[in-house]
Each structure stands twice: as structure tokens, then as C-alpha cells.
PDB file of C-alpha atoms and ligand atoms in Angstrom:
ATOM      1  CA  UNK N1174      27.641  44.725  11.222  1.00 45.00           C
ATOM      2  CA  UNK N1175      26.810  42.723   8.081  1.00 50.00           C
ATOM      3  CA  UNK N1176      24.834  44.023   5.157  1.00 50.00           C
ATOM      4  CA  UNK N1177      21.456  42.369   4.733  1.00 52.00           C
ATOM      5  CA  UNK N1178      21.824  39.410   2.350  1.00 52.00           C
ATOM      6  CA  UNK N1179      20.380  40.124  -1.072  1.00 52.00           C
ATOM      7  CA  UNK N1180      17.028  38.479  -1.560  1.00 53.00           C
ATOM      8  CA  UNK N1181      17.123  35.712  -4.139  1.00 53.00           C
ATOM      9  CA  UNK N1182      15.533  36.920  -7.317  1.00 53.00           C
ATOM     10  CA  UNK N1183      16.740  40.466  -6.880  1.00 63.00           C
ATOM     11  CA  UNK N1184      17.622  42.258 -10.105  1.00 69.00           C
ATOM     12  CA  UNK N1185      21.291  41.977  -9.357  1.00 76.00           C
ATOM     13  CA  UNK N1186      21.290  38.189  -9.055  1.00 74.00           C
ATOM     14  CA  UNK N1187      19.037  37.753 -12.076  1.00 70.00           C
ATOM     15  CA  UNK N1188      21.399  39.873 -14.122  1.00 78.00           C
ATOM     16  CA  UNK N1189      24.310  37.712 -13.023  1.00 81.00           C
ATOM     17  CA  UNK N1190      22.393  34.570 -14.075  1.00 78.00           C
ATOM     18  CA  UNK N1191      21.639  36.151 -17.439  1.00 76.00           C
ATOM     19  CA  UNK N1192      25.299  36.981 -17.909  1.00 81.00           C
ATOM     20  CA  UNK N1193      26.346  33.401 -17.072  1.00 79.00           C
ATOM     21  CA  UNK N1194      23.760  31.943 -19.481  1.00 72.00           C
ATOM     22  CA  UNK N1195      24.765  34.386 -22.210  1.00 74.00           C
ATOM     23  CA  UNK N1196      28.427  33.418 -21.750  1.00 79.00           C
ATOM     24  CA  UNK N1197      27.402  29.799 -22.375  1.00 74.00           C
ATOM     25  CA  UNK N1198      25.301  30.636 -25.404  1.00 66.00           C
ATOM     26  CA  UNK N1199      22.074  29.797 -23.605  1.00 67.00           C
ATOM     27  CA  UNK N1200      20.570  33.236 -23.341  1.00 63.00           C
ATOM     28  CA  UNK N1201      17.966  32.894 -26.069  1.00 61.00           C
ATOM     29  CA  UNK N1202      16.448  29.595 -25.031  1.00 59.00           C
ATOM     30  CA  UNK N1203      12.659  29.698 -24.955  1.00 56.00           C
ATOM     31  CA  UNK N1204      11.209  28.800 -21.586  1.00 55.00           C
ATOM     32  CA  UNK N1205       9.601  25.313 -21.576  1.00 54.00           C
ATOM     33  CA  UNK N1206       5.867  24.854 -21.444  1.00 53.00           C
ATOM     34  CA  UNK N1207       4.265  25.580 -18.116  1.00 60.00           C
ATOM     35  CA  UNK N1208       1.137  24.231 -16.491  1.00 64.00           C
ATOM     36  CA  UNK N1209      -0.827  26.179 -19.019  1.00 70.00           C
ATOM     37  CA  UNK N1210       0.272  23.799 -21.816  1.00 71.00           C
ATOM     38  CA  UNK N1211      -2.842  22.712 -23.625  1.00 82.00           C
ATOM     39  CA  UNK N1212      -1.562  19.445 -25.064  1.00 86.00           C
ATOM     40  CA  UNK N1213      -1.489  16.518 -22.568  1.00 87.00           C
ATOM     41  CA  UNK N1214       1.506  15.100 -24.452  1.00 88.00           C
ATOM     42  CA  UNK N1215       3.615  18.175 -23.633  1.00 84.00           C
ATOM     43  CA  UNK N1216       5.788  18.506 -20.564  1.00 85.00           C
ATOM     44  CA  UNK N1217       4.142  21.123 -18.411  1.00 83.00           C
ATOM     45  CA  UNK N1218       0.652  19.755 -18.872  1.00 87.00           C
ATOM     46  CA  UNK N1219      -0.583  18.157 -15.615  1.00 88.00           C
ATOM     47  CA  UNK N1220      -1.716  15.032 -17.488  1.00 92.00           C
ATOM     48  CA  UNK N1221       1.772  14.577 -18.956  1.00 92.00           C
ATOM     49  CA  UNK N1222       3.269  14.625 -15.458  1.00 92.00           C
ATOM     50  CA  UNK N1223       0.577  12.323 -14.075  1.00 94.00           C
ATOM     51  CA  UNK N1224       1.442   9.768 -16.770  1.00 95.00           C
ATOM     52  CA  UNK N1225       5.128  10.047 -15.936  1.00 95.00           C
ATOM     53  CA  UNK N1226       4.396   9.411 -12.265  1.00 96.00           C
ATOM     54  CA  UNK N1227       2.147   6.458 -13.169  1.00 97.00           C
ATOM     55  CA  UNK N1228       4.927   4.926 -15.287  1.00 96.00           C
ATOM     56  CA  UNK N1229       7.354   5.263 -12.420  1.00 96.00           C
ATOM     57  CA  UNK N1230       4.897   3.841  -9.865  1.00 97.00           C
ATOM     58  CA  UNK N1231       3.922   0.928 -12.108  1.00 98.00           C
ATOM     59  CA  UNK N1232       7.585   0.029 -12.626  1.00 97.00           C
ATOM     60  CA  UNK N1233       7.930  -0.011  -8.853  1.00 97.00           C
ATOM     61  CA  UNK N1234       4.819  -2.148  -8.505  1.00 98.00           C
ATOM     62  CA  UNK N1235       6.191  -4.662 -11.036  1.00 98.00           C
ATOM     63  CA  UNK N1236       9.509  -4.919  -9.231  1.00 97.00           C
ATOM     64  CA  UNK N1237       7.839  -5.659  -5.886  1.00 96.00           C
ATOM     65  CA  UNK N1238       5.131  -7.997  -7.178  1.00 98.00           C
ATOM     66  CA  UNK N1239       5.709 -11.757  -7.436  1.00 97.00           C
ATOM     67  CA  UNK N1240       5.797 -13.158 -10.957  1.00 98.00           C
ATOM     68  CA  UNK N1241       2.455 -14.970 -10.586  1.00 98.00           C
ATOM     69  CA  UNK N1242       0.626 -11.725  -9.885  1.00 98.00           C
ATOM     70  CA  UNK N1243       2.327  -9.563 -12.525  1.00 98.00           C
ATOM     71  CA  UNK N1244      -0.941  -9.487 -14.479  1.00 97.00           C
ATOM     72  CA  UNK N1245      -3.154  -8.958 -11.453  1.00 98.00           C
ATOM     73  CA  UNK N1246      -5.854  -6.369 -11.969  1.00 98.00           C
ATOM     74  CA  UNK N1247      -8.545  -5.551  -9.443  1.00 98.00           C
ATOM     75  CA  UNK N1248     -11.854  -6.790 -10.814  1.00 97.00           C
ATOM     76  CA  UNK N1249     -14.084  -6.841  -7.746  1.00 98.00           C
ATOM     77  CA  UNK N1250     -16.150  -3.615  -7.717  1.00 98.00           C
ATOM     78  CA  UNK N1251     -15.671  -3.091  -3.967  1.00 98.00           C
ATOM     79  CA  UNK N1252     -11.915  -3.542  -4.297  1.00 98.00           C
ATOM     80  CA  UNK N1253     -11.892  -0.951  -7.072  1.00 98.00           C
ATOM     81  CA  UNK N1254     -13.939   1.421  -4.908  1.00 98.00           C
ATOM     82  CA  UNK N1255     -11.462   0.994  -2.040  1.00 98.00           C
ATOM     83  CA  UNK N1256      -8.502   1.561  -4.383  1.00 98.00           C
ATOM     84  CA  UNK N1257     -10.147   4.743  -5.720  1.00 97.00           C
ATOM     85  CA  UNK N1258     -10.561   6.012  -2.178  1.00 97.00           C
ATOM     86  CA  UNK N1259      -6.921   5.231  -1.430  1.00 97.00           C
ATOM     87  CA  UNK N1260      -5.925   7.028  -4.621  1.00 97.00           C
ATOM     88  CA  UNK N1261      -7.827  10.134  -3.591  1.00 96.00           C
ATOM     89  CA  UNK N1262      -6.425  10.145  -0.047  1.00 96.00           C
ATOM     90  CA  UNK N1263      -4.412   7.341   1.541  1.00 95.00           C
ATOM     91  CA  UNK N1264      -5.433   8.439   5.016  1.00 95.00           C
ATOM     92  CA  UNK N1265      -9.064   8.176   4.101  1.00 95.00           C
ATOM     93  CA  UNK N1266      -8.953   4.632   2.701  1.00 96.00           C
ATOM     94  CA  UNK N1267      -9.068   2.610   5.924  1.00 96.00           C
ATOM     95  CA  UNK N1268      -8.142  -1.045   6.008  1.00 97.00           C
ATOM     96  CA  UNK N1269      -9.120  -3.574   3.365  1.00 98.00           C
ATOM     97  CA  UNK N1270      -9.734  -7.163   4.442  1.00 97.00           C
ATOM     98  CA  UNK N1271     -10.101  -9.755   1.709  1.00 98.00           C
ATOM     99  CA  UNK N1272     -11.454 -12.988   3.017  1.00 97.00           C
ATOM    100  CA  UNK N1273     -12.595 -16.184   1.333  1.00 96.00           C
ATOM    101  CA  UNK N1274     -11.612 -19.787   0.859  1.00 95.00           C
ATOM    102  CA  UNK N1275      -8.488 -21.047  -0.867  1.00 96.00           C
ATOM    103  CA  UNK N1276      -7.911 -19.966  -4.435  1.00 97.00           C
ATOM    104  CA  UNK N1277     -10.765 -17.448  -4.692  1.00 98.00           C
ATOM    105  CA  UNK N1278      -8.410 -14.663  -5.821  1.00 98.00           C
ATOM    106  CA  UNK N1279      -7.654 -12.720  -2.630  1.00 98.00           C
ATOM    107  CA  UNK N1280      -3.953 -12.214  -3.300  1.00 98.00           C
ATOM    108  CA  UNK N1281      -4.711 -11.409  -6.940  1.00 98.00           C
ATOM    109  CA  UNK N1282      -7.202  -8.683  -5.941  1.00 98.00           C
ATOM    110  CA  UNK N1283      -4.814  -7.317  -3.318  1.00 98.00           C
ATOM    111  CA  UNK N1284      -1.996  -6.819  -5.833  1.00 98.00           C
ATOM    112  CA  UNK N1285      -4.612  -5.551  -8.280  1.00 98.00           C
ATOM    113  CA  UNK N1286      -5.654  -2.871  -5.779  1.00 98.00           C
ATOM    114  CA  UNK N1287      -2.030  -1.747  -5.429  1.00 98.00           C
ATOM    115  CA  UNK N1288      -1.662  -1.658  -9.210  1.00 98.00           C
ATOM    116  CA  UNK N1289      -4.795   0.474  -9.457  1.00 98.00           C
ATOM    117  CA  UNK N1290      -3.259   3.014  -7.082  1.00 98.00           C
ATOM    118  CA  UNK N1291       0.057   2.986  -8.972  1.00 98.00           C
ATOM    119  CA  UNK N1292      -1.631   3.554 -12.324  1.00 98.00           C
ATOM    120  CA  UNK N1293      -3.319   6.698 -11.029  1.00 97.00           C
ATOM    121  CA  UNK N1294       0.104   8.382 -10.892  1.00 96.00           C
ATOM    122  CA  UNK N1295       0.430   9.149  -7.188  1.00 95.00           C
ATOM    123  CA  UNK N1296       3.050  11.678  -6.096  1.00 92.00           C
ATOM    124  CA  UNK N1297       4.519   9.029  -3.811  1.00 92.00           C
ATOM    125  CA  UNK N1298       4.134   5.281  -4.289  1.00 96.00           C
ATOM    126  CA  UNK N1299       5.747   2.997  -1.755  1.00 96.00           C
ATOM    127  CA  UNK N1300       4.507  -0.321  -0.552  1.00 95.00           C
ATOM    128  CA  UNK N1301       5.630  -3.429   1.265  1.00 97.00           C
ATOM    129  CA  UNK N1302       3.992  -6.750   0.498  1.00 98.00           C
ATOM    130  CA  UNK N1303       4.705  -9.679   2.754  1.00 97.00           C
ATOM    131  CA  UNK N1304       3.033 -12.851   3.924  1.00 96.00           C
ATOM    132  CA  UNK N1305       2.210 -12.926   7.608  1.00 95.00           C
ATOM    133  CA  UNK N1306       4.552 -15.894   8.331  1.00 93.00           C
ATOM    134  CA  UNK N1307       7.440 -14.103   6.554  1.00 94.00           C
ATOM    135  CA  UNK N1308       6.730 -10.929   8.455  1.00 95.00           C
ATOM    136  CA  UNK N1309       6.757 -12.659  11.849  1.00 93.00           C
ATOM    137  CA  UNK N1310       9.933 -14.498  10.780  1.00 91.00           C
ATOM    138  CA  UNK N1311      11.670 -11.159  10.149  1.00 90.00           C
ATOM    139  CA  UNK N1312      10.298  -9.572  13.301  1.00 91.00           C
ATOM    140  CA  UNK N1313      11.318 -12.441  15.538  1.00 86.00           C
ATOM    141  CA  UNK N1314      14.031 -11.540  18.035  1.00 76.00           C
ATOM    142  CA  UNK N1315      17.483 -12.756  17.143  1.00 73.00           C
ATOM    143  CA  UNK N1316      20.907 -11.993  18.597  1.00 60.00           C
ATOM    144  CA  UNK N1317      21.164  -8.318  19.352  1.00 59.00           C
ATOM    145  CA  UNK N1318      17.608  -7.354  19.184  1.00 58.00           C
ATOM    146  CA  UNK N1319      17.046  -4.078  17.591  1.00 67.00           C
ATOM    147  CA  UNK N1320      15.783  -5.968  14.572  1.00 70.00           C
ATOM    148  CA  UNK N1321      12.198  -6.035  15.707  1.00 82.00           C
ATOM    149  CA  UNK N1322      11.974  -2.321  16.421  1.00 88.00           C
ATOM    150  CA  UNK N1323      13.588  -1.418  13.111  1.00 88.00           C
ATOM    151  CA  UNK N1324      11.400  -3.782  11.072  1.00 92.00           C
ATOM    152  CA  UNK N1325       8.271  -2.757  12.939  1.00 94.00           C
ATOM    153  CA  UNK N1326       9.010   0.883  12.207  1.00 95.00           C
ATOM    154  CA  UNK N1327       9.388   0.076   8.513  1.00 95.00           C
ATOM    155  CA  UNK N1328       6.057  -1.765   8.503  1.00 97.00           C
ATOM    156  CA  UNK N1329       4.189   0.848  10.476  1.00 97.00           C
ATOM    157  CA  UNK N1330       5.389   3.821   8.451  1.00 97.00           C
ATOM    158  CA  UNK N1331       5.317   2.560   4.857  1.00 97.00           C
ATOM    159  CA  UNK N1332       2.407   4.264   3.053  1.00 97.00           C
ATOM    160  CA  UNK N1333       0.898   0.979   1.795  1.00 98.00           C
ATOM    161  CA  UNK N1334       1.223  -2.426   3.409  1.00 98.00           C
ATOM    162  CA  UNK N1335      -0.089  -5.748   2.120  1.00 98.00           C
ATOM    163  CA  UNK N1336      -0.197  -8.513   4.689  1.00 97.00           C
ATOM    164  CA  UNK N1337      -0.976 -11.697   2.815  1.00 97.00           C
ATOM    165  CA  UNK N1338      -2.297 -14.852   4.499  1.00 96.00           C
ATOM    166  CA  UNK N1339      -2.930 -13.482   7.964  1.00 95.00           C
ATOM    167  CA  UNK N1340      -4.021 -16.292  10.254  1.00 90.00           C
ATOM    168  CA  UNK N1341      -1.642 -18.954   8.945  1.00 88.00           C
ATOM    169  CA  UNK N1342       1.076 -18.095  11.483  1.00 84.00           C
ATOM    170  CA  UNK N1343       1.413 -19.972  14.750  1.00 84.00           C
ATOM    171  CA  UNK N1344      -0.190 -18.012  17.553  1.00 85.00           C
ATOM    172  CA  UNK N1345       1.788 -17.031  20.598  1.00 89.00           C
ATOM    173  CA  UNK N1346       1.883 -14.150  23.042  1.00 90.00           C
ATOM    174  CA  UNK N1347       4.712 -12.747  20.994  1.00 89.00           C
ATOM    175  CA  UNK N1348       2.828 -12.815  17.652  1.00 91.00           C
ATOM    176  CA  UNK N1349      -0.178 -11.279  19.402  1.00 91.00           C
ATOM    177  CA  UNK N1350       1.909  -8.397  20.677  1.00 91.00           C
ATOM    178  CA  UNK N1351       3.604  -7.831  17.313  1.00 93.00           C
ATOM    179  CA  UNK N1352       0.235  -7.889  15.509  1.00 94.00           C
ATOM    180  CA  UNK N1353      -1.282  -5.505  18.030  1.00 94.00           C
ATOM    181  CA  UNK N1354       1.567  -3.017  17.714  1.00 95.00           C
ATOM    182  CA  UNK N1355       1.510  -3.150  13.922  1.00 96.00           C
ATOM    183  CA  UNK N1356      -2.233  -2.756  13.448  1.00 96.00           C
ATOM    184  CA  UNK N1357      -2.662  -0.261  16.264  1.00 96.00           C
ATOM    185  CA  UNK N1358       0.105   1.982  14.952  1.00 96.00           C
ATOM    186  CA  UNK N1359      -1.241   1.968  11.388  1.00 97.00           C
ATOM    187  CA  UNK N1360      -4.707   2.648  12.767  1.00 96.00           C
ATOM    188  CA  UNK N1361      -3.368   5.592  14.810  1.00 96.00           C
ATOM    189  CA  UNK N1362      -1.565   7.023  11.792  1.00 97.00           C
ATOM    190  CA  UNK N1363      -4.614   6.434   9.552  1.00 96.00           C
ATOM    191  CA  UNK N1364      -2.446   4.447   7.161  1.00 97.00           C
ATOM    192  CA  UNK N1365      -4.079   1.768   5.039  1.00 97.00           C
ATOM    193  CA  UNK N1366      -3.469  -1.940   5.406  1.00 97.00           C
ATOM    194  CA  UNK N1367      -4.534  -4.653   3.021  1.00 98.00           C
ATOM    195  CA  UNK N1368      -5.035  -8.036   4.650  1.00 97.00           C
ATOM    196  CA  UNK N1369      -5.867 -11.314   2.977  1.00 97.00           C
ATOM    197  CA  UNK N1370      -7.019 -14.206   5.094  1.00 96.00           C
ATOM    198  CA  UNK N1371      -8.719 -17.573   4.804  1.00 95.00           C
ATOM    199  CA  UNK N1372     -10.391 -16.988   8.148  1.00 94.00           C
ATOM    200  CA  UNK N1373     -13.959 -15.680   8.163  1.00 92.00           C
ATOM    201  CA  UNK N1374     -14.170 -12.329   9.924  1.00 89.00           C
ATOM    202  CA  UNK N1375     -16.737 -13.701  12.362  1.00 86.00           C
ATOM    203  CA  UNK N1376     -17.677 -17.359  12.558  1.00 85.00           C
ATOM    204  CA  UNK N1377     -21.162 -18.380  13.603  1.00 85.00           C
ATOM    205  CA  UNK N1378     -21.627 -18.392  17.391  1.00 83.00           C
ATOM    206  CA  UNK N1379     -23.216 -21.246  19.308  1.00 85.00           C
ATOM    207  CA  UNK N1380     -25.767 -20.902  22.136  1.00 87.00           C
ATOM    208  CA  UNK N1381     -23.023 -19.965  24.564  1.00 87.00           C
ATOM    209  CA  UNK N1382     -21.700 -17.279  22.219  1.00 81.00           C
ATOM    210  CA  UNK N1383     -18.613 -19.302  21.315  1.00 81.00           C
ATOM    211  CA  UNK N1384     -17.382 -19.290  17.704  1.00 80.00           C
ATOM    212  CA  UNK N1385     -18.099 -22.480  15.772  1.00 83.00           C
ATOM    213  CA  UNK N1386     -14.595 -22.325  14.287  1.00 84.00           C
ATOM    214  CA  UNK N1387     -11.549 -20.081  14.084  1.00 87.00           C
ATOM    215  CA  UNK N1388     -12.222 -16.514  12.962  1.00 88.00           C
ATOM    216  CA  UNK N1389     -10.431 -13.204  12.637  1.00 90.00           C
ATOM    217  CA  UNK N1390     -12.228 -11.639  15.580  1.00 87.00           C
ATOM    218  CA  UNK N1391     -11.031 -14.368  17.961  1.00 86.00           C
ATOM    219  CA  UNK N1392      -7.594 -14.302  16.383  1.00 88.00           C
ATOM    220  CA  UNK N1393      -7.055 -10.567  16.765  1.00 91.00           C
ATOM    221  CA  UNK N1394      -8.899 -10.028  20.024  1.00 89.00           C
ATOM    222  CA  UNK N1395     -11.509  -7.463  21.001  1.00 88.00           C
ATOM    223  CA  UNK N1396      -9.267  -4.388  21.057  1.00 91.00           C
ATOM    224  CA  UNK N1397      -8.002  -4.834  17.507  1.00 93.00           C
ATOM    225  CA  UNK N1398     -11.410  -5.912  16.273  1.00 92.00           C
ATOM    226  CA  UNK N1399     -12.862  -2.673  17.621  1.00 92.00           C
ATOM    227  CA  UNK N1400     -10.220  -0.673  15.716  1.00 92.00           C
ATOM    228  CA  UNK N1401     -10.878  -2.663  12.556  1.00 90.00           C
ATOM    229  CA  UNK N1402     -14.627  -2.210  12.899  1.00 90.00           C
ATOM    230  CA  UNK N1403     -14.223   1.548  12.684  1.00 90.00           C
ATOM    231  CA  UNK N1404     -12.544   1.766   9.317  1.00 87.00           C
ATOM    232  CA  UNK N1405     -12.397  -1.500   7.451  1.00 95.00           C
ATOM    233  CA  UNK N1406     -13.850  -2.593   4.155  1.00 96.00           C
ATOM    234  CA  UNK N1407     -14.422  -6.332   4.382  1.00 96.00           C
ATOM    235  CA  UNK N1408     -14.820  -8.154   1.092  1.00 97.00           C
ATOM    236  CA  UNK N1409     -15.625 -11.839   0.939  1.00 97.00           C
ATOM    237  CA  UNK N1410     -14.544 -13.516  -2.269  1.00 98.00           C
ATOM    238  CA  UNK N1411     -16.588 -16.514  -3.219  1.00 96.00           C
ATOM    239  CA  UNK N1412     -16.497 -19.077  -5.971  1.00 94.00           C
ATOM    240  CA  UNK N1413     -14.454 -22.141  -6.781  1.00 94.00           C
ATOM    241  CA  UNK N1414     -10.735 -22.575  -6.228  1.00 96.00           C
ATOM    242  CA  UNK N1415      -9.315 -20.923  -9.331  1.00 95.00           C
ATOM    243  CA  UNK N1416      -6.278 -23.167  -9.191  1.00 94.00           C
ATOM    244  CA  UNK N1417      -8.357 -26.237  -9.970  1.00 91.00           C
ATOM    245  CA  UNK N1418      -9.583 -26.793 -13.504  1.00 80.00           C
ATOM    246  CA  UNK N1419     -13.386 -26.724 -13.665  1.00 77.00           C
ATOM    247  CA  UNK N1420     -14.922 -30.174 -13.635  1.00 69.00           C
ATOM    248  CA  UNK N1421     -16.294 -31.139 -17.005  1.00 63.00           C
ATOM    249  CA  UNK N1422     -19.952 -31.983 -17.042  1.00 52.00           C
ATOM    250  CA  UNK N1423     -20.511 -35.770 -16.887  1.00 47.00           C
TER     251      UNK N1423
HETATM  252  N1  LIG H 212      -9.545 -12.264 -11.401  1.00 93.15           N
HETATM  253  C1  LIG H 212      -8.617 -13.166 -11.792  1.00 93.15           C
HETATM  254  N2  LIG H 212      -8.298 -13.303 -13.078  1.00 93.15           N
HETATM  255  C2  LIG H 212      -7.378 -14.198 -13.479  1.00 93.15           C
HETATM  256  N3  LIG H 212      -6.722 -15.041 -12.653  1.00 93.15           N
HETATM  257  C3  LIG H 212      -7.008 -14.948 -11.358  1.00 93.15           C
HETATM  258  C4  LIG H 212      -7.971 -14.022 -10.840  1.00 93.15           C
HETATM  259  N4  LIG H 212      -8.041 -14.183  -9.512  1.00 93.15           N
HETATM  260  C5  LIG H 212      -7.155 -15.147  -9.220  1.00 93.15           C
HETATM  261  N5  LIG H 212      -6.544 -15.623 -10.315  1.00 93.15           N
HETATM  262  C6  LIG H 212      -5.559 -16.691 -10.353  1.00 93.15           C
HETATM  263  O1  LIG H 212      -6.090 -17.783  -9.593  1.00 93.15           O
HETATM  264  C7  LIG H 212      -5.093 -18.349  -8.762  1.00 93.15           C
HETATM  265  C8  LIG H 212      -5.517 -18.227  -7.309  1.00 93.15           C
HETATM  266  O2  LIG H 212      -5.614 -16.853  -6.949  1.00 93.15           O
HETATM  267  P1  LIG H 212      -5.000 -16.285  -5.586  1.00 93.15           P
HETATM  268  O3  LIG H 212      -3.634 -16.801  -5.382  1.00 93.15           O
HETATM  269  O4  LIG H 212      -5.196 -14.827  -5.613  1.00 93.15           O
HETATM  270  O5  LIG H 212      -6.002 -16.965  -4.549  1.00 93.15           O
HETATM  271  P2  LIG H 212      -6.085 -16.772  -2.976  1.00 93.15           P
HETATM  272  O6  LIG H 212      -7.524 -16.526  -2.649  1.00 93.15           O
HETATM  273  O7  LIG H 212      -5.108 -15.777  -2.540  1.00 93.15           O
HETATM  274  O8  LIG H 212      -5.688 -18.224  -2.453  1.00 93.15           O
HETATM  275  P3  LIG H 212      -5.077 -18.643  -1.026  1.00 93.15           P
HETATM  276  O9  LIG H 212      -6.199 -18.576  -0.041  1.00 93.15           O
HETATM  277  O10 LIG H 212      -4.619 -20.060  -1.230  1.00 93.15           O
HETATM  278  O11 LIG H 212      -3.962 -17.728  -0.705  1.00 93.15           O
HETATM  279  C9  LIG H 212      -3.781 -17.630  -9.079  1.00 93.15           C
HETATM  280  O12 LIG H 212      -3.065 -18.352 -10.046  1.00 93.15           O
HETATM  281  C10 LIG H 212      -4.260 -16.295  -9.643  1.00 93.15           C
HETATM  282  O13 LIG H 212      -3.301 -15.776 -10.550  1.00 93.15           O
HETATM  283 MG1  LIG H 213      -3.351 -15.884  -1.381  1.00 93.15          MG
END
């Protein structure tokens, strides 16, 4: 029969630790500040640690953000509200769909939302940002095909996913299935998804109920639209194409 192992923290073990520290001349070191530190600049104060996490997350955000959007900050009040919700609880944020015509600032606001979350100092900050055509390119079967499953798992499990320019990819049965699996899995896991798209969510319908032009609802189909309807913040950005200089008054 074996003796019961000594519980960690028993006097005996603590005494051995003390002896080791004393032998190294470290016995009289004052313990560092704890959570009761009153100065936010001191390690131990929760605010100090929040700032450290924010620094780390923002560095991550910068590394993964394209050069053009390095200064992106969310300015739209509804985008900020969504980002605050995601900061409080990722699983409570739902999807964010940014729609609007070319150059209205959708991608800018999307990266801005991610920056907002990073600057709050989350305990974990991981995101993937990809354009829809790039994503389908990487998912597409090639050679030995475990690629799709592996990539899909990455995209369905990452805490934050930005899918830029949805609707620009060529439609096929295969893209439909990949889109369904991606969105359905994130919906099931209550993980947020940020989508930017030039398509209106729902185009006007004619007398026969047919859409006057392409829209997200037709693109994604009824089953995904129903999932999106449950937990999606849709924000339509308006205004001129920011890439074009404003016309000077004649
Ligand atoms: N709030 C903003 N403040 C400063 N610059 C902005 C802002 N919003 C967008 N921009 C700039 O305007 C340009 C167009 O913005 P962005 O690329 O986000 O548009 P978009 O709606 O995604 O366009 P597209 O539909 O073509 O993808 C970019 O150079 C971007 O940096
Ligand atoms: Mg864009």
C-alpha cells in the first residue's frame, strides 16, 4: 500500500519551498501587489491587466489587418453598439451584416468593430478576416481533399470571423453548400460573424413576389435567411463613394 500523497500546500512542502528560496537569497522578497492594488498603473490592479490584454489584442489586430484599414475605427453608432455587445459576451453578439453601395465604408467599419473589441482588452482575441472569393478559393477541393474540412473547421471555430464582400463569388451548388455549412455552424455555436456585402438584404419584390434584383435573401436561401433573421444586426451604410473626391460645386 502507498501512503496518501501529501496535499500541495501542506506545511511540509511550503517549508521546503521556503528553504529553497532562502538558499537562493530570495526569502525576504515582498509579495507583489494583488488584486487589491489601488493604483491602476500597478501590476495586480485589474485595470493594469486589462490594458496589457488590450495592448496584446491590438497588436494582433494590426498584424491581421490590411494596411489600408490600419486606421479604421468604428464610427457608426450601431456598429459601436454591436461591438460593445460582442465585447461583453461574444455569444450574445449575433451576426453583423454591413450592406451598402461601393465605397460607403463597410470594410472600414468591419475592421473598426474588430479594433473596438481588441481595445477592450478581451481575455482571448482571435479573428480571421477574409474576402468571400478568397475563402471559397481556399475551401475549394484540390488533390487529396481534407483541405476543405480542415479550413471549414478553422472558419467555424475561430471566435471572430469577418467575411468581406459576400456576394461577389460565383454561385454554384458547391459554394451554396460551403456557405450553408459555415453560417449554420457559427449560428449553432452562437459565434459572431461580420459580413460585408454590396447586395441589399432584401430587394423590392414585384407583383409576383420576385425580387427586382439580386439580394442576400435570394443568394443565401430561405433556411440561412431564417437563421440570420433570428440574430443579425443589419446596418445599411449610405452616402457617396468615399474613394471618389467630392465634386466641386460648379
Ligand atoms: N469612416 C471613415 N473614415 C475615414 N476613411 C474611411 C471611412 N470609411 C471608409 N473610409 C475610406 O474610404 C475608402 C472606402 O471604404 P471601404 O473600403 O470601407 O468601402 P466599402 O464600402 O467596403 O467598399 P466596397 O463595397 O467597394 O468594398 C477606403 O479608403 C477607406 O479607408
Ligand atoms: Mg469593402
